[in-house]
Amino acid sequence: MSAEPVSLELPMQREPAAAASLRAGVAKQILRLVTRQVPVDVVLPDGALLNRRGGSRTEGRPGIVLQRPESLFGRLAENPKIGLGEAYTAGDWHAAEGTDLADALAPYAARLSGLVPGWMLRLSRLVDLPIPADQRGAVEHTQENISAHYDLGNDMFAAFLDPSLSYSSALFDRTRPVVEQNLQEAQLRKVNAALDLAGVGAGDDVLEIGTGWGTLAIEAARRGARVTTITLSVEQAALARERIEDAGYADRVEVLVQDYRHVAGTFDAVVSIEMIEAVGERYWPDYFAALSRLVRPGGAIALQAILMPHQRYLATRNSYGWIQKHIFPGGLIPSTTVISEQAGRVGLAVTRTDRFGADYAETLRRWRSAFLAAWPSIRSETFGEEFRRTWEFYLAYCEAGFRTGAIDVAQIRLEADGRDRS
């Protein structure tokens, strides 16, 4: 392959309408090819099926309706990694009657690595967008990226989260049917599992990186620990302080609006729940160096991290997708290989990994159900129909990924590996 990538700019400048039409036509044929491999009926406005000649929908099979197919094809032609979600937000397509959105997306997630032929993947750089400079994790941009998501408003999140206000995967009791367990008890089980993994007990000094709304800090203080918890979300910090005070632990917990790179001192345990995904790959060395610096000899670190297979991480690490554009600016999901490598470079070792991806799928299913049920109270001038459809797609898209194993979540224990870190 030549050193410089082939460019689509010249023909698009000469004949923009013709070029756009050509690209949309190609996108249509690729979509037809992809959908033929997946047991989901794709229905055109006239009732015909995009992925099968003749016939009608198969009973019991998930279905997708293309309300405005040409608009969808145009968005996919412009950028397939972003266009599908933006097309859902715009109303170009929707789940068929009787089909749950996650059920429609899951068969695609399950076949993610084999849907598109290799030659098409090699052309992906023609449509891949680079990660914007302000989403690469630099200190001056990190607070903006965090605020873009978490400062949407405490009331918005409270409308669909459980009373613990935990916005990360719950951990369900595998000895009991999931339907018998409420989300709050499963979230507290997750929190206490992370504290157990880090060995948090009475008298310990604990650092939490990523406060959320204060539940983990409260549970650690309940054990008799002294807690410093940091966040970059001003709104989260304010409510976390209120909840900590109401729980009676204001004397044991300090909430700081601070970047992890600026924390001073050392701690018996460091706990961080689904924070690493927001760090940005460029700054993972800084993050792990901070973990190594902040934990005392003999102490432990507990990370809860969303994960992807290493090969998929390598294939997507430099591309810009829908989730990054519309939900989590600056985010990148690591693999266990990356975590082990980064930890090893600063004298830390992974000593335990507990995976529970299916629990995240169930957590997301419950969040989406609660979000849609609460929508009449969330809807406002700030949160309109496009916001609802964006968040519905986000929650269903992630649920499908966890349900099929395309992505996973785990609690990971890190300890000093015995090398001199001075």
Protein backbone atom coordinates (compact mmCIF):
# COMPACT_ATOMS: atom_id res chain seq x y z
CA MET A 1 0.00 0.00 0.00
CA SER A 2 1.31 3.49 -0.81
CA ALA A 3 2.71 5.71 1.90
CA GLU A 4 -0.06 8.27 1.49
CA PRO A 5 -3.73 7.24 1.78
CA VAL A 6 -6.01 7.61 -1.21
CA SER A 7 -8.13 10.75 -0.84
CA LEU A 8 -11.83 11.17 -1.56
CA GLU A 9 -11.58 14.97 -1.48
CA LEU A 10 -10.92 15.65 -5.17
CA PRO A 11 -13.97 13.88 -6.67
CA MET A 12 -16.18 15.29 -3.94
CA GLN A 13 -14.99 18.80 -4.77
CA ARG A 14 -15.63 18.33 -8.50
CA GLU A 15 -19.05 16.74 -8.18
CA PRO A 16 -20.19 16.99 -4.56
CA ALA A 17 -23.74 15.85 -5.19
CA ALA A 18 -22.67 12.99 -7.45
CA ALA A 19 -19.92 11.94 -5.07
CA ALA A 20 -22.29 11.98 -2.12
CA SER A 21 -24.82 9.92 -4.06
CA LEU A 22 -22.12 7.42 -5.03
CA ARG A 23 -20.93 7.08 -1.44
CA ALA A 24 -24.51 6.61 -0.22
CA GLY A 25 -25.04 3.91 -2.83
CA VAL A 26 -21.91 2.12 -1.71
CA ALA A 27 -23.04 2.41 1.91
CA LYS A 28 -26.38 0.87 0.95
CA GLN A 29 -24.70 -2.13 -0.67
CA ILE A 30 -22.37 -2.60 2.30
CA LEU A 31 -25.34 -2.40 4.69
CA ARG A 32 -27.22 -4.94 2.57
CA LEU A 33 -24.19 -7.26 2.70
CA VAL A 34 -23.80 -6.85 6.46
CA THR A 35 -27.48 -7.30 7.29
CA ARG A 36 -27.68 -10.55 5.32
CA GLN A 37 -25.30 -12.10 7.86
CA VAL A 38 -27.37 -11.14 10.90
CA PRO A 39 -30.70 -12.62 12.07
CA VAL A 40 -32.44 -9.24 12.19
CA ASP A 41 -35.06 -8.23 9.61
CA VAL A 42 -34.33 -4.80 8.10
CA VAL A 43 -37.55 -3.36 6.74
CA LEU A 44 -37.75 -0.63 4.09
CA PRO A 45 -40.57 1.96 4.07
CA ASP A 46 -42.56 -0.05 1.49
CA GLY A 47 -42.40 -3.18 3.67
CA ALA A 48 -39.74 -4.94 1.59
CA LEU A 49 -36.71 -6.36 3.34
CA LEU A 50 -33.29 -4.87 2.70
CA ASN A 51 -31.52 -8.10 3.60
CA ARG A 52 -33.78 -10.62 1.78
CA ARG A 53 -35.48 -10.71 -1.59
CA GLY A 54 -39.20 -11.27 -1.33
CA GLY A 55 -41.03 -12.58 1.68
CA SER A 56 -41.88 -10.79 4.88
CA ARG A 57 -40.62 -10.56 8.44
CA THR A 58 -39.82 -13.82 10.21
CA GLU A 59 -42.00 -14.38 13.26
CA GLY A 60 -40.05 -13.97 16.49
CA ARG A 61 -37.03 -12.39 14.80
CA PRO A 62 -35.92 -8.89 15.84
CA GLY A 63 -36.64 -6.18 13.32
CA ILE A 64 -35.39 -2.73 12.35
CA VAL A 65 -37.44 -0.27 10.30
CA LEU A 66 -35.63 2.16 8.00
CA GLN A 67 -37.90 5.18 8.18
CA ARG A 68 -35.66 7.37 5.98
CA PRO A 69 -33.24 4.97 4.33
CA GLU A 70 -31.55 7.48 2.02
CA SER A 71 -30.74 9.72 4.96
CA LEU A 72 -29.34 6.71 6.84
CA PHE A 73 -27.20 5.64 3.87
CA GLY A 74 -25.86 9.19 3.55
CA ARG A 75 -24.87 9.31 7.22
CA LEU A 76 -23.20 5.90 7.01
CA ALA A 77 -21.32 6.98 3.89
CA GLU A 78 -20.01 10.05 5.69
CA ASN A 79 -18.82 8.07 8.71
CA PRO A 80 -20.10 4.57 9.58
CA LYS A 81 -18.79 4.71 13.16
CA ILE A 82 -20.80 7.81 13.93
CA GLY A 83 -23.59 7.75 11.35
CA LEU A 84 -25.61 4.83 12.70
CA GLY A 85 -26.16 6.42 16.11
CA GLU A 86 -26.78 9.87 14.66
CA ALA A 87 -29.31 8.34 12.27
CA TYR A 88 -31.17 6.84 15.24
CA THR A 89 -31.19 10.22 17.00
CA ALA A 90 -32.54 11.84 13.84
CA GLY A 91 -35.30 9.23 13.47
CA ASP A 92 -33.94 7.67 10.27
CA TRP A 93 -34.48 4.21 11.75
CA HIS A 94 -36.06 2.55 14.77
CA ALA A 95 -36.71 -0.86 16.25
CA ALA A 96 -39.70 -2.61 14.73
CA GLU A 97 -42.89 -3.01 16.71
CA GLY A 98 -42.43 -5.76 19.27
CA THR A 99 -38.61 -5.53 19.12
CA ASP A 100 -36.56 -4.11 21.96
CA LEU A 101 -33.78 -1.85 20.71
CA ALA A 102 -31.04 -3.82 22.49
CA ASP A 103 -32.43 -7.06 21.03
CA ALA A 104 -32.06 -5.51 17.56
CA LEU A 105 -28.48 -4.41 18.22
CA ALA A 106 -27.21 -7.50 20.07
CA PRO A 107 -26.91 -9.80 16.99
CA TYR A 108 -24.68 -7.20 15.34
CA ALA A 109 -22.56 -6.83 18.48
CA ALA A 110 -22.15 -10.60 18.67
CA ARG A 111 -20.72 -10.68 15.13
CA LEU A 112 -18.74 -7.47 15.35
CA SER A 113 -15.36 -8.84 14.28
CA GLY A 114 -16.59 -10.77 11.25
CA LEU A 115 -19.31 -8.62 9.71
CA VAL A 116 -17.20 -6.45 7.43
CA PRO A 117 -14.78 -8.04 4.94
CA GLY A 118 -11.09 -7.43 5.55
CA TRP A 119 -10.62 -5.30 2.44
CA MET A 120 -13.29 -2.92 3.72
CA LEU A 121 -11.62 -2.70 7.11
CA ARG A 122 -8.36 -1.76 5.41
CA LEU A 123 -10.16 1.16 3.78
CA SER A 124 -11.52 2.36 7.12
CA ARG A 125 -8.88 5.07 7.37
CA LEU A 126 -10.67 6.84 4.51
CA VAL A 127 -13.59 7.58 6.84
CA ASP A 128 -11.97 7.40 10.29
CA LEU A 129 -11.89 10.73 12.05
CA PRO A 130 -8.90 11.48 14.27
CA ILE A 131 -9.55 11.96 17.98
CA PRO A 132 -9.87 15.73 18.57
CA ALA A 133 -6.98 17.32 20.44
CA ASP A 134 -9.27 18.41 23.29
CA GLN A 135 -10.29 14.80 23.91
CA ARG A 136 -6.84 13.34 24.52
CA GLY A 137 -6.85 13.75 28.29
CA ALA A 138 -4.67 16.81 28.84
CA VAL A 139 -5.18 18.46 32.22
CA GLU A 140 -6.59 21.63 30.67
CA HIS A 141 -9.31 19.66 28.83
CA THR A 142 -10.14 16.84 31.25
CA GLN A 143 -12.55 18.83 33.42
CA GLU A 144 -14.40 20.06 30.32
CA ASN A 145 -14.77 16.48 29.07
CA ILE A 146 -16.03 15.20 32.43
CA SER A 147 -18.43 18.12 32.82
CA ALA A 148 -19.87 17.49 29.35
CA HIS A 149 -21.36 14.26 30.69
CA TYR A 150 -21.60 14.36 34.47
CA ASP A 151 -22.72 17.96 34.79
CA LEU A 152 -25.88 17.33 32.77
CA GLY A 153 -27.56 17.73 36.16
CA ASN A 154 -27.97 15.66 39.30
CA ASP A 155 -31.74 15.58 38.82
CA MET A 156 -31.40 14.03 35.37
CA PHE A 157 -29.26 11.18 36.66
CA ALA A 158 -31.37 10.71 39.79
CA ALA A 159 -34.42 10.20 37.58
CA PHE A 160 -33.17 6.81 36.35
CA LEU A 161 -30.46 5.66 38.78
CA ASP A 162 -31.22 3.71 41.96
CA PRO A 163 -31.25 5.52 45.34
CA SER A 164 -27.49 4.92 45.79
CA LEU A 165 -26.93 7.08 42.68
CA SER A 166 -24.37 4.57 41.40
CA TYR A 167 -23.53 5.16 37.73
CA SER A 168 -21.44 2.06 37.05
CA SER A 169 -22.12 -1.65 36.79
CA ALA A 170 -23.95 -3.33 39.64
CA LEU A 171 -22.90 -6.76 40.90
CA PHE A 172 -25.74 -9.23 41.31
CA ASP A 173 -25.79 -12.20 43.67
CA ARG A 174 -25.25 -15.29 41.53
CA THR A 175 -26.90 -17.55 44.12
CA ARG A 176 -30.29 -15.87 43.61
CA PRO A 177 -32.44 -15.10 40.56
CA VAL A 178 -31.59 -11.65 39.20
CA VAL A 179 -35.27 -10.71 38.94
CA GLU A 180 -35.56 -11.00 42.72
CA GLN A 181 -32.76 -8.47 43.34
CA ASN A 182 -33.24 -4.73 43.33
CA LEU A 183 -30.63 -2.51 41.76
CA GLN A 184 -29.67 -0.69 44.93
CA GLU A 185 -28.62 -3.85 46.77
CA ALA A 186 -26.66 -4.97 43.69
CA GLN A 187 -24.90 -1.60 43.52
CA LEU A 188 -23.95 -1.74 47.20
CA ARG A 189 -22.66 -5.29 46.62
CA LYS A 190 -20.43 -3.89 43.86
CA VAL A 191 -19.13 -1.10 46.08
CA ASN A 192 -18.34 -3.44 48.95
CA ALA A 193 -16.70 -5.96 46.62
CA ALA A 194 -14.33 -3.20 45.45
CA LEU A 195 -13.58 -2.18 49.04
CA ASP A 196 -12.96 -5.83 49.96
CA LEU A 197 -10.66 -6.20 46.94
CA ALA A 198 -8.59 -3.26 48.17
CA GLY A 199 -8.66 -4.59 51.75
CA VAL A 200 -10.31 -1.47 53.19
CA GLY A 201 -10.93 -1.64 56.94
CA ALA A 202 -11.17 0.47 60.07
CA GLY A 203 -8.43 3.07 60.45
CA ASP A 204 -7.31 2.93 56.80
CA ASP A 205 -6.61 6.02 54.75
CA VAL A 206 -8.45 5.57 51.45
CA LEU A 207 -8.26 7.54 48.21
CA GLU A 208 -11.14 7.31 45.78
CA ILE A 209 -10.46 8.55 42.25
CA GLY A 210 -13.85 9.44 40.79
CA THR A 211 -16.36 10.35 43.52
CA GLY A 212 -19.59 9.79 41.68
CA TRP A 213 -22.26 10.88 44.11
CA GLY A 214 -20.46 9.64 47.21
CA THR A 215 -21.76 6.11 47.79
CA LEU A 216 -18.38 4.37 47.88
CA ALA A 217 -16.95 7.04 50.19
CA ILE A 218 -19.91 6.56 52.53
CA GLU A 219 -19.48 2.78 52.57
CA ALA A 220 -15.74 3.08 53.21
CA ALA A 221 -16.39 5.51 56.07
CA ARG A 222 -19.00 3.12 57.44
CA ARG A 223 -16.17 0.59 57.76
CA GLY A 224 -14.21 3.08 59.85
CA ALA A 225 -11.88 4.33 57.11
CA ARG A 226 -10.81 7.92 56.48
CA VAL A 227 -11.57 8.86 52.88
CA THR A 228 -10.28 11.43 50.44
CA THR A 229 -12.40 11.35 47.29
CA ILE A 230 -11.74 13.40 44.15
CA THR A 231 -13.89 14.37 41.18
CA LEU A 232 -13.81 16.87 38.33
CA SER A 233 -17.60 17.32 38.35
CA VAL A 234 -18.64 20.34 40.38
CA GLU A 235 -22.27 19.20 40.44
CA GLN A 236 -21.37 15.71 41.62
CA ALA A 237 -19.10 17.08 44.34
CA ALA A 238 -21.82 19.34 45.74
CA LEU A 239 -24.39 16.57 46.00
CA ALA A 240 -21.82 14.04 47.27
CA ARG A 241 -20.96 16.38 50.15
CA GLU A 242 -24.65 16.69 51.04
CA ARG A 243 -25.17 12.92 50.97
CA ILE A 244 -22.03 12.27 53.02
CA GLU A 245 -23.12 14.82 55.62
CA ASP A 246 -26.65 13.37 55.74
CA ALA A 247 -25.13 9.91 56.31
CA GLY A 248 -23.16 11.26 59.28
CA TYR A 249 -19.65 10.85 57.84
CA ALA A 250 -18.60 14.43 57.06
CA ASP A 251 -15.82 14.12 59.65
CA ARG A 252 -14.38 11.05 57.86
CA VAL A 253 -14.71 12.05 54.20
CA GLU A 254 -13.17 14.94 52.28
CA VAL A 255 -14.52 15.65 48.79
CA LEU A 256 -12.14 17.53 46.49
CA VAL A 257 -12.64 18.87 42.98
CA GLN A 258 -9.20 17.90 41.79
CA ASP A 259 -7.36 16.06 39.03
CA TYR A 260 -5.77 12.76 40.05
CA ARG A 261 -2.39 14.09 38.89
CA HIS A 262 -2.46 16.73 41.62
CA VAL A 263 -3.21 14.51 44.63
CA ALA A 264 -0.54 14.60 47.36
CA GLY A 265 0.23 12.08 50.11
CA THR A 266 -0.04 8.31 50.31
CA PHE A 267 -2.89 5.94 51.19
CA ASP A 268 -3.44 2.41 52.45
CA ALA A 269 -5.86 1.77 49.59
CA VAL A 270 -6.81 3.43 46.33
CA VAL A 271 -10.16 2.66 44.71
CA SER A 272 -11.35 3.87 41.33
CA ILE A 273 -14.65 2.78 39.77
CA GLU A 274 -14.89 3.12 35.97
CA MET A 275 -12.60 6.13 35.87
CA ILE A 276 -9.76 4.76 33.73
CA GLU A 277 -11.94 4.89 30.61
CA ALA A 278 -12.02 8.70 30.85
CA VAL A 279 -8.26 9.17 31.29
CA GLY A 280 -7.25 9.02 27.63
CA GLU A 281 -4.61 6.65 26.26
CA ARG A 282 -1.92 9.32 26.09
CA TYR A 283 -2.18 9.80 29.86
CA TRP A 284 -2.50 6.21 31.02
CA PRO A 285 1.21 6.27 32.02
CA ASP A 286 0.48 9.31 34.22
CA TYR A 287 -2.55 7.58 35.73
CA PHE A 288 -0.69 4.40 36.65
CA ALA A 289 2.32 6.38 37.88
CA ALA A 290 -0.06 8.27 40.17
CA LEU A 291 -1.58 5.02 41.44
CA SER A 292 1.90 3.66 42.17
CA ARG A 293 2.95 6.87 43.90
CA LEU A 294 -0.21 7.21 45.99
CA VAL A 295 -0.49 3.70 47.44
CA ARG A 296 1.62 2.89 50.51
CA PRO A 297 3.89 -0.18 50.66
CA GLY A 298 1.72 -3.18 51.48
CA GLY A 299 -1.41 -1.42 50.27
CA ALA A 300 -3.62 -2.29 47.31
CA ILE A 301 -5.47 -0.65 44.45
CA ALA A 302 -8.92 -1.74 43.24
CA LEU A 303 -9.98 -0.65 39.78
CA GLN A 304 -13.35 -1.32 38.21
CA ALA A 305 -12.81 -1.03 34.47
CA ILE A 306 -14.80 -1.50 31.31
CA LEU A 307 -12.73 -3.68 28.99
CA MET A 308 -12.51 -4.68 25.37
CA PRO A 309 -10.53 -7.50 23.71
CA HIS A 310 -6.95 -6.43 23.03
CA GLN A 311 -7.15 -6.87 19.26
CA ARG A 312 -10.22 -4.66 19.11
CA TYR A 313 -8.49 -2.08 21.27
CA LEU A 314 -5.55 -2.03 18.85
CA ALA A 315 -7.91 -1.62 15.90
CA THR A 316 -9.94 1.25 17.39
CA ARG A 317 -7.56 3.13 19.67
CA ASN A 318 -6.90 5.96 17.21
CA SER A 319 -10.39 6.34 15.78
CA TYR A 320 -13.22 8.62 16.84
CA GLY A 321 -16.63 7.02 17.38
CA TRP A 322 -20.19 7.90 18.26
CA ILE A 323 -19.76 7.32 22.00
CA GLN A 324 -16.79 9.70 22.11
CA LYS A 325 -18.58 12.36 20.12
CA HIS A 326 -21.93 12.29 21.86
CA ILE A 327 -21.56 10.65 25.30
CA PHE A 328 -18.04 10.44 26.73
CA PRO A 329 -15.63 12.99 25.21
CA GLY A 330 -12.05 11.80 25.59
CA GLY A 331 -12.97 8.25 26.52
CA LEU A 332 -11.14 5.08 25.52
CA ILE A 333 -11.76 1.57 26.83
CA PRO A 334 -8.60 -0.41 27.70
CA SER A 335 -7.89 -4.13 27.52
CA THR A 336 -6.56 -6.28 30.35
CA THR A 337 -3.30 -6.51 28.41
CA VAL A 338 -2.96 -2.72 28.43
CA ILE A 339 -3.71 -2.52 32.15
CA SER A 340 -1.13 -5.20 32.95
CA GLU A 341 1.50 -3.53 30.76
CA GLN A 342 0.90 -0.05 32.15
CA ALA A 343 0.87 -1.33 35.73
CA GLY A 344 4.06 -3.30 35.23
CA ARG A 345 5.96 -0.25 34.04
CA VAL A 346 5.44 1.48 37.40
CA GLY A 347 6.08 -1.49 39.67
CA LEU A 348 2.50 -2.72 40.04
CA ALA A 349 1.13 -6.16 39.25
CA VAL A 350 -2.39 -7.41 38.58
CA THR A 351 -3.09 -10.03 41.26
CA ARG A 352 -6.81 -10.63 40.73
CA THR A 353 -9.44 -9.98 38.06
CA ASP A 354 -13.17 -10.54 38.66
CA ARG A 355 -15.30 -10.18 35.52
CA PHE A 356 -19.06 -9.59 35.48
CA GLY A 357 -20.07 -8.24 32.07
CA ALA A 358 -23.51 -9.87 32.13
CA ASP A 359 -24.28 -7.84 35.24
CA TYR A 360 -23.57 -4.64 33.33
CA ALA A 361 -26.01 -5.68 30.62
CA GLU A 362 -28.70 -6.11 33.27
CA THR A 363 -27.74 -2.81 34.91
CA LEU A 364 -28.06 -0.98 31.59
CA ARG A 365 -31.37 -2.68 30.82
CA ARG A 366 -32.77 -1.38 34.10
CA TRP A 367 -31.35 2.10 33.56
CA ARG A 368 -32.92 2.35 30.11
CA SER A 369 -36.29 1.17 31.36
CA ALA A 370 -36.18 3.69 34.20
CA PHE A 371 -34.96 6.48 31.90
CA LEU A 372 -37.80 5.98 29.44
CA ALA A 373 -40.36 5.68 32.24
CA ALA A 374 -39.06 8.91 33.80
CA TRP A 375 -38.80 10.78 30.49
CA PRO A 376 -41.90 12.96 31.11
CA SER A 377 -40.17 14.37 34.20
CA ILE A 378 -36.75 14.71 32.50
CA ARG A 379 -38.03 16.40 29.34
CA SER A 380 -37.35 20.13 29.28
CA GLU A 381 -36.03 22.89 27.03
CA THR A 382 -32.55 21.48 27.71
CA PHE A 383 -33.46 17.82 27.24
CA GLY A 384 -35.58 17.44 24.14
CA GLU A 385 -36.50 14.55 21.86
CA GLU A 386 -33.03 14.31 20.32
CA PHE A 387 -31.52 13.92 23.79
CA ARG A 388 -34.01 11.16 24.62
CA ARG A 389 -33.21 9.21 21.46
CA THR A 390 -29.46 9.72 21.91
CA TRP A 391 -29.56 8.34 25.44
CA GLU A 392 -31.92 5.52 24.51
CA PHE A 393 -29.47 4.44 21.81
CA TYR A 394 -26.47 4.84 24.12
CA LEU A 395 -27.95 2.65 26.86
CA ALA A 396 -29.20 -0.01 24.42
CA TYR A 397 -25.96 0.02 22.41
CA CYS A 398 -23.89 -0.57 25.55
CA GLU A 399 -26.30 -3.23 26.84
CA ALA A 400 -25.94 -5.15 23.57
CA GLY A 401 -22.16 -4.96 23.84
CA PHE A 402 -22.04 -6.36 27.37
CA ARG A 403 -24.73 -8.93 26.70
CA THR A 404 -22.75 -10.45 23.82
CA GLY A 405 -19.27 -10.11 25.32
CA ALA A 406 -18.10 -7.50 22.81
CA ILE A 407 -17.15 -5.48 25.89
CA ASP A 408 -16.75 -6.57 29.51
CA VAL A 409 -16.29 -5.14 32.99
CA ALA A 410 -14.08 -6.32 35.83
CA GLN A 411 -12.78 -5.41 39.25
CA ILE A 412 -8.98 -5.61 39.19
CA ARG A 413 -6.60 -5.68 42.16
CA LEU A 414 -3.16 -4.14 41.75
CA GLU A 415 -0.30 -4.53 44.23
CA ALA A 416 3.33 -3.49 44.32
CA ASP A 417 5.34 -6.19 42.59
CA GLY A 418 8.29 -5.88 44.96
CA ARG A 419 10.56 -3.81 42.73
CA ASP A 420 12.18 -0.63 44.00
CA ARG A 421 10.01 2.25 42.74
CA SER A 422 12.28 5.05 43.95
